[in-house]
Each structure stands twice: as structure tokens, then as C-alpha cells.
Amino acid sequence: KAGVTQTPRYLIKTRGQQVTLSCSPISGHRSVSWYQQTPGQGLQFLFEYFSETQRNKGNFPGRFSGRQFSNSRSEMNVSTLELGDSALYLCASSLALRRTGNEKLFFGSGTQLSVL
Amino acid sequence: DQQVKQNSPSLSVQEGRISILNCDYTNSMFDYFLWYKKYPAEGPTFLISISSIKDKNEDGRFTVFLNKSAKHLSLHIVPSQPGDSAVYFCAASASGGNQFYFGTGTSLTVIP
């Protein structure tokens, strides 16, 4: 079974540009979550999608948006990039994240975004 | 507001000894806890989990302990091996919630 796939692995952008990151979840997984990892900040939750609907959103500005397609693949978009957006962006999938008791997240390798 | 805290950014342990990684949480609604391990340039991988109905869960060299009254959990690795050198994140979630809350991570170095 293929794991969570994120593309691209590395991205370099300049301030003011926008970027789109892609995530393909494990087959059969319907929930996709996005996290931002920066040094010293751990994993900060961005948002979670289930069946093409955003179910939960973290405390990030509106420049960060996402969507999920009918095949559960997800994209994350950041507009008007700022230097502080430089981070590792991680996508994670799970069956349903409905607290079945044994739910866990499966992460991709991430997209390392550098904003110059 | 950091609801899950890992107060030790780093930890060094001799090979063969015990590694103890700690995690504290503030939200009493959390009832499911996980530990993830992360190597550089890779995504976190699931290590072990525990439900609030238990106070201990073991999986090989890894044991997680949960103290609900203290809102504290710990991960014990015995014996520690050089391949265990990585960043460890604890995470928590609440029943009915759609979000996991992660700590800031502890970088473990196992010295051969």
C-alpha cells in the first residue's frame, strides 16, 4: 500500500508569490490534515478535510487555504508569501479521524518551502 | 496556546540505557495520546499510542505511561539504540474532535 505522497519535496519562492502544495493520501483514507513545522514550534495544525469539506481550521491567516477533491487528494495554497512562511509543510491522512479509538495519522515526507 | 508541551528540547542517553521523554497537556478533554518519531527530511512516523482508559501501553522496547491526574505522559525506550536518535513528538486528541495537538518535540541522541 502506497504511503502519503507530497509534491513537490522542495520549493523556493520569493516574497509576495503564491504556492500550491499537493498531497495524495493513503488509498481509502478520507481525512487529510495539514501541518506546518518550524524549528521550536513543533507541528502547528493548519486544517483538516473530510469528504471535500473543511471540518476544522487552525489559527492561521486567510492566506492559507486548502481544498480536497472527490478522490481525497488535497491541495494547500499560500498566497502573498512572507519570509515567516518558510517551513516544512506536512500532510497527514487517516481513515476518518472520527475518534474510533485507534485512529492515527500517517504523514507524508513533507514539502520544504523556502521563501526568499 | 500550546495545549501539549514537551519541556525538554533535547536529551542525550548512552546506548543501552533508558531514555525517558516527557509530555504534559492542559486540556482535560484529551483522551487519546500518541508518540511520533521523526528523522530529518522525513515525515513523522507513528510509534505508540495510549487511550485514557489505560495507564500503560507497551510495544517492544517502547512503553508509554499516562498519569491523568497529573496530565502527564512519558515514553520509555529500553534499551536505547543509536537508531533511536530522532525527534519525538507527543500528540493528543479529544473524543469527537477532528484535530491532533502536537508538542514541540524532543530531540533524542543516543550515544554509542
mmCIF file with all atom_site columns, N, CA and C in Angstrom, chain A residues 47-75:
data_model
loop_
_atom_site.group_PDB
_atom_site.id
_atom_site.type_symbol
_atom_site.label_atom_id
_atom_site.label_alt_id
_atom_site.label_comp_id
_atom_site.label_asym_id
_atom_site.label_entity_id
_atom_site.label_seq_id
_atom_site.pdbx_PDB_ins_code
_atom_site.Cartn_x
_atom_site.Cartn_y
_atom_site.Cartn_z
_atom_site.occupancy
_atom_site.B_iso_or_equiv
_atom_site.pdbx_formal_charge
_atom_site.auth_seq_id
_atom_site.auth_comp_id
_atom_site.auth_asym_id
_atom_site.auth_atom_id
_atom_site.pdbx_PDB_model_num
ATOM 1  N N  . PHE A 1 47 ? -5.312  22.849 8.833  1.00 0.00 ? 47 PHE A N  1
ATOM 2  C CA . PHE A 1 47 ? -6.718  22.495 8.610  1.00 0.00 ? 47 PHE A CA 1
ATOM 3  C C  . PHE A 1 47 ? -6.852  21.010 8.319  1.00 0.00 ? 47 PHE A C  1
ATOM 4  N N  . GLU A 1 48 ? -8.094  20.549 8.380  1.00 0.00 ? 48 GLU A N  1
ATOM 5  C CA . GLU A 1 48 ? -8.408  19.151 8.129  1.00 0.00 ? 48 GLU A CA 1
ATOM 6  C C  . GLU A 1 48 ? -9.615  19.054 7.209  1.00 0.00 ? 48 GLU A C  1
ATOM 7  N N  . TYR A 1 49 ? -9.517  18.174 6.243  1.00 0.00 ? 49 TYR A N  1
ATOM 8  C CA . TYR A 1 49 ? -10.593 17.964 5.284  1.00 0.00 ? 49 TYR A CA 1
ATOM 9  C C  . TYR A 1 49 ? -11.088 16.528 5.352  1.00 0.00 ? 49 TYR A C  1
ATOM 10 N N  . PHE A 1 50 ? -12.385 16.399 5.179  1.00 0.00 ? 50 PHE A N  1
ATOM 11 C CA . PHE A 1 50 ? -13.011 15.080 5.139  1.00 0.00 ? 50 PHE A CA 1
ATOM 12 C C  . PHE A 1 50 ? -14.131 15.147 4.114  1.00 0.00 ? 50 PHE A C  1
ATOM 13 N N  . SER A 1 51 ? -14.091 14.250 3.151  1.00 0.00 ? 51 SER A N  1
ATOM 14 C CA . SER A 1 51 ? -15.107 14.223 2.092  1.00 0.00 ? 51 SER A CA 1
ATOM 15 C C  . SER A 1 51 ? -15.319 15.604 1.484  1.00 0.00 ? 51 SER A C  1
ATOM 16 N N  . GLU A 1 52 ? -14.222 16.224 1.115  1.00 0.00 ? 52 GLU A N  1
ATOM 17 C CA . GLU A 1 52 ? -14.196 17.514 0.404  1.00 0.00 ? 52 GLU A CA 1
ATOM 18 C C  . GLU A 1 52 ? -14.654 18.696 1.253  1.00 0.00 ? 52 GLU A C  1
ATOM 19 N N  . THR A 1 53 ? -14.865 18.488 2.532  1.00 0.00 ? 53 THR A N  1
ATOM 20 C CA . THR A 1 53 ? -15.324 19.564 3.416  1.00 0.00 ? 53 THR A CA 1
ATOM 21 C C  . THR A 1 53 ? -14.265 19.861 4.471  1.00 0.00 ? 53 THR A C  1
ATOM 22 N N  . GLN A 1 54 ? -14.037 21.131 4.684  1.00 0.00 ? 54 GLN A N  1
ATOM 23 C CA . GLN A 1 54 ? -13.111 21.505 5.755  1.00 0.00 ? 54 GLN A CA 1
ATOM 24 C C  . GLN A 1 54 ? -13.840 21.366 7.085  1.00 0.00 ? 54 GLN A C  1
ATOM 25 N N  . ARG A 1 55 ? -13.331 20.486 7.947  1.00 0.00 ? 55 ARG A N  1
ATOM 26 C CA . ARG A 1 55 ? -14.010 20.231 9.216  1.00 0.00 ? 55 ARG A CA 1
ATOM 27 C C  . ARG A 1 55 ? -13.423 21.038 10.357 1.00 0.00 ? 55 ARG A C  1
ATOM 28 N N  . ASN A 1 56 ? -12.171 21.406 10.193 1.00 0.00 ? 56 ASN A N  1
ATOM 29 C CA . ASN A 1 56 ? -11.513 22.105 11.289 1.00 0.00 ? 56 ASN A CA 1
ATOM 30 C C  . ASN A 1 56 ? -10.407 22.974 10.726 1.00 0.00 ? 56 ASN A C  1
ATOM 31 N N  . LYS A 1 57 ? -10.139 24.072 11.394 1.00 0.00 ? 57 LYS A N  1
ATOM 32 C CA . LYS A 1 57 ? -9.129  25.014 10.909 1.00 0.00 ? 57 LYS A CA 1
ATOM 33 C C  . LYS A 1 57 ? -8.329  25.515 12.087 1.00 0.00 ? 57 LYS A C  1
ATOM 34 N N  . GLY A 1 58 ? -7.022  25.603 11.890 1.00 0.00 ? 58 GLY A N  1
ATOM 35 C CA . GLY A 1 58 ? -6.142  26.126 12.923 1.00 0.00 ? 58 GLY A CA 1
ATOM 36 C C  . GLY A 1 58 ? -6.076  27.636 12.882 1.00 0.00 ? 58 GLY A C  1
ATOM 37 N N  . ASN A 1 59 ? -5.191  28.166 13.689 1.00 0.00 ? 59 ASN A N  1
ATOM 38 C CA . ASN A 1 59 ? -5.092  29.608 13.852 1.00 0.00 ? 59 ASN A CA 1
ATOM 39 C C  . ASN A 1 59 ? -4.066  30.205 12.887 1.00 0.00 ? 59 ASN A C  1
ATOM 40 N N  . PHE A 1 60 ? -4.381  30.150 11.623 1.00 0.00 ? 60 PHE A N  1
ATOM 41 C CA . PHE A 1 60 ? -3.511  30.707 10.584 1.00 0.00 ? 60 PHE A CA 1
ATOM 42 C C  . PHE A 1 60 ? -4.291  31.754 9.800  1.00 0.00 ? 60 PHE A C  1
ATOM 43 N N  . PRO A 1 61 ? -3.580  32.729 9.226  1.00 0.00 ? 61 PRO A N  1
ATOM 44 C CA . PRO A 1 61 ? -4.294  33.770 8.462  1.00 0.00 ? 61 PRO A CA 1
ATOM 45 C C  . PRO A 1 61 ? -4.955  33.216 7.209  1.00 0.00 ? 61 PRO A C  1
ATOM 46 N N  . GLY A 1 62 ? -5.849  34.009 6.661  1.00 0.00 ? 62 GLY A N  1
ATOM 47 C CA . GLY A 1 62 ? -6.609  33.590 5.497  1.00 0.00 ? 62 GLY A CA 1
ATOM 48 C C  . GLY A 1 62 ? -5.766  33.346 4.254  1.00 0.00 ? 62 GLY A C  1
ATOM 49 N N  . ARG A 1 63 ? -4.494  33.752 4.312  1.00 0.00 ? 63 ARG A N  1
ATOM 50 C CA . ARG A 1 63 ? -3.609  33.495 3.163  1.00 0.00 ? 63 ARG A CA 1
ATOM 51 C C  . ARG A 1 63 ? -3.396  31.990 2.964  1.00 0.00 ? 63 ARG A C  1
ATOM 52 N N  . PHE A 1 64 ? -3.639  31.243 4.004  1.00 0.00 ? 64 PHE A N  1
ATOM 53 C CA . PHE A 1 64 ? -3.505  29.788 3.953  1.00 0.00 ? 64 PHE A CA 1
ATOM 54 C C  . PHE A 1 64 ? -4.884  29.189 3.669  1.00 0.00 ? 64 PHE A C  1
ATOM 55 N N  . SER A 1 65 ? -4.972  28.443 2.598  1.00 0.00 ? 65 SER A N  1
ATOM 56 C CA . SER A 1 65 ? -6.249  27.821 2.251  1.00 0.00 ? 65 SER A CA 1
ATOM 57 C C  . SER A 1 65 ? -5.990  26.420 1.702  1.00 0.00 ? 65 SER A C  1
ATOM 58 N N  . GLY A 1 66 ? -7.038  25.654 1.623  1.00 0.00 ? 66 GLY A N  1
ATOM 59 C CA . GLY A 1 66 ? -6.882  24.308 1.104  1.00 0.00 ? 66 GLY A CA 1
ATOM 60 C C  . GLY A 1 66 ? -8.154  23.827 0.471  1.00 0.00 ? 66 GLY A C  1
ATOM 61 N N  . ARG A 1 67 ? -8.052  22.669 -0.106 1.00 0.00 ? 67 ARG A N  1
ATOM 62 C CA . ARG A 1 67 ? -9.250  22.025 -0.633 1.00 0.00 ? 67 ARG A CA 1
ATOM 63 C C  . ARG A 1 67 ? -8.984  20.535 -0.785 1.00 0.00 ? 67 ARG A C  1
ATOM 64 N N  . GLN A 1 68 ? -10.057 19.788 -0.889 1.00 0.00 ? 68 GLN A N  1
ATOM 65 C CA . GLN A 1 68 ? -9.941  18.351 -1.082 1.00 0.00 ? 68 GLN A CA 1
ATOM 66 C C  . GLN A 1 68 ? -10.832 17.951 -2.242 1.00 0.00 ? 68 GLN A C  1
ATOM 67 N N  . PHE A 1 69 ? -10.334 17.050 -3.037 1.00 0.00 ? 69 PHE A N  1
ATOM 68 C CA . PHE A 1 69 ? -11.063 16.602 -4.212 1.00 0.00 ? 69 PHE A CA 1
ATOM 69 C C  . PHE A 1 69 ? -11.825 15.313 -3.916 1.00 0.00 ? 69 PHE A C  1
ATOM 70 N N  . SER A 1 70 ? -12.652 14.920 -4.857 1.00 0.00 ? 70 SER A N  1
ATOM 71 C CA . SER A 1 70 ? -13.501 13.747 -4.633 1.00 0.00 ? 70 SER A CA 1
ATOM 72 C C  . SER A 1 70 ? -12.688 12.461 -4.455 1.00 0.00 ? 70 SER A C  1
ATOM 73 N N  . ASN A 1 71 ? -11.444 12.447 -4.942 1.00 0.00 ? 71 ASN A N  1
ATOM 74 C CA . ASN A 1 71 ? -10.606 11.243 -4.771 1.00 0.00 ? 71 ASN A CA 1
ATOM 75 C C  . ASN A 1 71 ? -9.761  11.342 -3.496 1.00 0.00 ? 71 ASN A C  1
ATOM 76 N N  . SER A 1 72 ? -10.097 12.306 -2.634 1.00 0.00 ? 72 SER A N  1
ATOM 77 C CA . SER A 1 72 ? -9.442  12.559 -1.346 1.00 0.00 ? 72 SER A CA 1
ATOM 78 C C  . SER A 1 72 ? -8.099  13.267 -1.454 1.00 0.00 ? 72 SER A C  1
ATOM 79 N N  . ARG A 1 73 ? -7.594  13.430 -2.648 1.00 0.00 ? 73 ARG A N  1
ATOM 80 C CA . ARG A 1 73 ? -6.363  14.215 -2.799 1.00 0.00 ? 73 ARG A CA 1
ATOM 81 C C  . ARG A 1 73 ? -6.623  15.645 -2.325 1.00 0.00 ? 73 ARG A C  1
ATOM 82 N N  . SER A 1 74 ? -5.570  16.258 -1.794 1.00 0.00 ? 74 SER A N  1
ATOM 83 C CA . SER A 1 74 ? -5.765  17.598 -1.235 1.00 0.00 ? 74 SER A CA 1
ATOM 84 C C  . SER A 1 74 ? -4.673  18.535 -1.725 1.00 0.00 ? 74 SER A C  1
ATOM 85 N N  . GLU A 1 75 ? -5.010  19.785 -1.776 1.00 0.00 ? 75 GLU A N  1
ATOM 86 C CA . GLU A 1 75 ? -4.037  20.830 -2.089 1.00 0.00 ? 75 GLU A CA 1
ATOM 87 C C  . GLU A 1 75 ? -4.092  21.896 -1.017 1.00 0.00 ? 75 GLU A C  1
#
